[in-house]
Tab-separated table of C-alpha atoms and ligand atoms in Angstrom:
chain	number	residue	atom	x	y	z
A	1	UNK	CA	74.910	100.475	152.026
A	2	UNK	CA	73.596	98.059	149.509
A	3	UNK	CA	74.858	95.657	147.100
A	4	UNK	CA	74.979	95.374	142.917
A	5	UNK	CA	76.650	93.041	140.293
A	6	UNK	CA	79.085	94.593	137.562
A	7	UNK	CA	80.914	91.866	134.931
A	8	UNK	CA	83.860	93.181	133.059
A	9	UNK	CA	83.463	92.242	129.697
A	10	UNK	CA	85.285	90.114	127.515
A	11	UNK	CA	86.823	92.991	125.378
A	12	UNK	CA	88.005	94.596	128.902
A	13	UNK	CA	89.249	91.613	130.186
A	14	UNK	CA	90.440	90.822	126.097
A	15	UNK	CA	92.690	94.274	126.058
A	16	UNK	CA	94.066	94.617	129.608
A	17	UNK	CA	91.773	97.459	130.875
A	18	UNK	CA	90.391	94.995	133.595
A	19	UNK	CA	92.389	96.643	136.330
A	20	UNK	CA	92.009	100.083	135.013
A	21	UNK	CA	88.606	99.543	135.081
A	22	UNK	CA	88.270	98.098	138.818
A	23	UNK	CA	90.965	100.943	139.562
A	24	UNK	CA	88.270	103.133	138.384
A	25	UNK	CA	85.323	101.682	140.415
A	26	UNK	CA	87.403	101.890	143.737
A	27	UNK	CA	88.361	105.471	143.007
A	28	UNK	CA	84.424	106.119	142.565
A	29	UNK	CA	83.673	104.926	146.336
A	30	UNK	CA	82.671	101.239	145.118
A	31	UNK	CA	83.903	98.221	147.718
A	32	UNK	CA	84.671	95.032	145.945
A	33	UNK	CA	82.627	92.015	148.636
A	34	UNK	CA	82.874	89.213	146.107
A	35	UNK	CA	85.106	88.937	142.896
A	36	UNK	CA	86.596	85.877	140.583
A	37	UNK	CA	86.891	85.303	136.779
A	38	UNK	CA	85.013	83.027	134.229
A	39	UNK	CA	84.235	82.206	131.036
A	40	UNK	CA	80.454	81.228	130.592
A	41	UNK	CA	78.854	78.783	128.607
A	42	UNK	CA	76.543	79.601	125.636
A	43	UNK	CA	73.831	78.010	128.202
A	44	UNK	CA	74.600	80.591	130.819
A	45	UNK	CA	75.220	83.894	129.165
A	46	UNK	CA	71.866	82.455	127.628
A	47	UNK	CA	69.916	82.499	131.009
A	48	UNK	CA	72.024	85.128	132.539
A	49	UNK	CA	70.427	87.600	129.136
A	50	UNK	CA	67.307	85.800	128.845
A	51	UNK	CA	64.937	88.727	129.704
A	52	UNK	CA	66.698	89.644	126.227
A	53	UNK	CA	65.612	86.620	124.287
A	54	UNK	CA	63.988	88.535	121.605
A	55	UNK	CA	65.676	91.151	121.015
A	56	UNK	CA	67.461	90.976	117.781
A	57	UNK	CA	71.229	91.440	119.255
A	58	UNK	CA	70.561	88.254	121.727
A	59	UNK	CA	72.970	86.479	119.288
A	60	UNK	CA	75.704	88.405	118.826
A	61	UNK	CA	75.315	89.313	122.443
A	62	UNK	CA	75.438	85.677	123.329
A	63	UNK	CA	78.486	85.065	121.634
A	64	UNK	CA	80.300	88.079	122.743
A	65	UNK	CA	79.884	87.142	126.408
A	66	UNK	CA	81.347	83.690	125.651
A	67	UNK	CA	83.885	84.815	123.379
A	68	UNK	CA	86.412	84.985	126.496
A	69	UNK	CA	86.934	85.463	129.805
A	70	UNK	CA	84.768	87.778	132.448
A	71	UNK	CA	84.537	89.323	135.891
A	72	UNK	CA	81.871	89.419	137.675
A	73	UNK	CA	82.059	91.006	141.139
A	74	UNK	CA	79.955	92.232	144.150
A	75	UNK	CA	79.873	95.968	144.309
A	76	UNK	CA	78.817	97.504	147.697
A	77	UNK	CA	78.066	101.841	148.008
A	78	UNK	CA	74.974	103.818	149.308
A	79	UNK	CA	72.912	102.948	146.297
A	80	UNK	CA	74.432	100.900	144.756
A	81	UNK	CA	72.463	99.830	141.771
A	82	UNK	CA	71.734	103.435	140.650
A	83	UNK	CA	75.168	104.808	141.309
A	84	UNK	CA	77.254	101.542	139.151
A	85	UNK	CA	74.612	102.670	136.625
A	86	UNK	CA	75.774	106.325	136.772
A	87	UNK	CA	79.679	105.168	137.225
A	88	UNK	CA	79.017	102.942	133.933
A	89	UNK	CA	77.694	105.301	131.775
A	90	UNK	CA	75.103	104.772	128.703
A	91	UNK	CA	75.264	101.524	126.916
A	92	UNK	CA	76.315	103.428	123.625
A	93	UNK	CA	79.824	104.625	124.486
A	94	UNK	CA	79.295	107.506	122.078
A	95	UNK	CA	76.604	108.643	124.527
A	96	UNK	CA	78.347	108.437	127.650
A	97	UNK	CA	79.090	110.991	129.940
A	98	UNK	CA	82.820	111.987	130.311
A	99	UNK	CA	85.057	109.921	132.897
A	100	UNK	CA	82.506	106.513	132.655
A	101	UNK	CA	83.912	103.272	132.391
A	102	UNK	CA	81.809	102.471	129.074
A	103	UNK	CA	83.305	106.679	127.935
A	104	UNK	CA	86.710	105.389	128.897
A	105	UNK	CA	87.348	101.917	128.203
A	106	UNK	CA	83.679	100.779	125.710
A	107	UNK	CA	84.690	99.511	121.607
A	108	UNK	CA	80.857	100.128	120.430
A	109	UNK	CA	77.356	99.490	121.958
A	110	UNK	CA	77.844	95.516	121.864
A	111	UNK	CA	80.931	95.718	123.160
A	112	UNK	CA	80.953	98.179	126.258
A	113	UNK	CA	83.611	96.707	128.915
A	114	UNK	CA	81.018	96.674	131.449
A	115	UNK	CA	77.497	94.972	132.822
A	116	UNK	CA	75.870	96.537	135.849
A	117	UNK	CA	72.272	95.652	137.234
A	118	UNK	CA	69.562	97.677	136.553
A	119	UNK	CA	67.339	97.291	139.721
A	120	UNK	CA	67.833	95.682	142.780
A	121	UNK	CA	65.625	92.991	142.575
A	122	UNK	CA	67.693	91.983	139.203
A	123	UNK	CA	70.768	92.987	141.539
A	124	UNK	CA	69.723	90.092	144.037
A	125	UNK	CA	69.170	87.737	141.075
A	126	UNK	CA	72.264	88.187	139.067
A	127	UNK	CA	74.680	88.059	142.493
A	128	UNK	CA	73.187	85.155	142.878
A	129	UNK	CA	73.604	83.641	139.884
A	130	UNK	CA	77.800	84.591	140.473
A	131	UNK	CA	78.087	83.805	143.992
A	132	UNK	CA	76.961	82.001	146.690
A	133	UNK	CA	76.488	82.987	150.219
A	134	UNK	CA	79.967	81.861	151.080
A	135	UNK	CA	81.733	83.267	148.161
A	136	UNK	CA	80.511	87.064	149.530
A	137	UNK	CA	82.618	89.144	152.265
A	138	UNK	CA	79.635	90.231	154.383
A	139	UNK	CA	82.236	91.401	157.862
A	140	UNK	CA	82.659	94.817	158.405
A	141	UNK	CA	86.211	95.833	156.156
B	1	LIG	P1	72.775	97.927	129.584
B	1	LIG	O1	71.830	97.715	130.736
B	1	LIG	O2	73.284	99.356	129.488
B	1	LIG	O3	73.928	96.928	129.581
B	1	LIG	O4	71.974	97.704	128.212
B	1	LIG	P2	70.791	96.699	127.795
B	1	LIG	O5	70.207	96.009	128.996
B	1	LIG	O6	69.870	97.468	126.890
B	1	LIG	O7	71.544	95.627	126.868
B	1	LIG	C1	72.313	94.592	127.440
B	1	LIG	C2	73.584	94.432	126.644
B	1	LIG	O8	73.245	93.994	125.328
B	1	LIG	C3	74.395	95.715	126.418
B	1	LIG	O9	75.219	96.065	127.488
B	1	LIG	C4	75.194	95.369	125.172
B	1	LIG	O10	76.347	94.564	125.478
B	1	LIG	C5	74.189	94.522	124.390
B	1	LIG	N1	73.479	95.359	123.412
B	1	LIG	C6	72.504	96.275	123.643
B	1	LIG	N2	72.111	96.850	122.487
B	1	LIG	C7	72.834	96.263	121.503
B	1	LIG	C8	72.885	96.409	120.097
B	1	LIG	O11	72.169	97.224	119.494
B	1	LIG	N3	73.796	95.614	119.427
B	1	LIG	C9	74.594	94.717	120.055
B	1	LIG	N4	75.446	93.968	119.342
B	1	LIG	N5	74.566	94.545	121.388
B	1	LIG	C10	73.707	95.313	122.106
């Protein structure tokens, strides 16, 4: 088992598909270990996207994140990272596979309902920057 971090997205949490969406992860095997809602700061949707910096959606990506509230959560599966990635779907919902959250519940590219980690050294980072130690269910159950 291993451990990755998903955020529902302000236009999921904006529309009332949050619980579909969790819904969905459970039914796909995922274990929710840590969970709580939050609406970030310009400065930390900043740092939390920084590896995006120059890319030329940073802005509008920036401001989406902070435009309401979010989810982040601790997802634990056998692989995790690679399997949220698969449960997600692409980051264009018009190119994601059938029965993925971003296929399902995604508005457009910018705004796709869903964040998972891409590796699990980024996996380790972004919990992190959620959660501490405390906040995570780590007992067997
Ligand atoms: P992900 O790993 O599938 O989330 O995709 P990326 O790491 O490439 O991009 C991070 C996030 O930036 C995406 O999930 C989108 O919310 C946003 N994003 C990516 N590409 C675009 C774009 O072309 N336009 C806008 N507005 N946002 C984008």
């Amino acid at each position: 088992m291993s451990q990755t971090l998903a955020i529902i997205k302000p236009d999921a949490t904006g529309n009332g598909k949050a619980g579909k969406i969790l819904a969905l992860l459970e039914e796909k095997g995922f274990t929710v270990k840590a969970l709580r809602m939050t609406r970030l700061s310009e400065a930390q949707a900043g740092e939390f996207y920084a590896v995006h910096a120059e890319r030329p959606f940073y802005g509008e990506l920036v401001e989406f994140m902070t435009s309401g509230p979010c989810i982040p959560m601790v997802l634990e599966a056998d692989d995790a990272v690679p399997a949220l990635r698969d449960a997600i779907g692409a980051t264009d919902p018009a190119e994601a596979a059938d029965g993925t959250v971003r296929k399902l519940y995604a508005e457009s590219k910018g705004r796709n309902a869903i964040h998972a980690s891409d590796s699990d050294e980024n996996a380790a980072r972004e919990i992190a920057f959620f959660f501490s130690e405390s906040d995570r269910i780590t007992t067997a159950g």
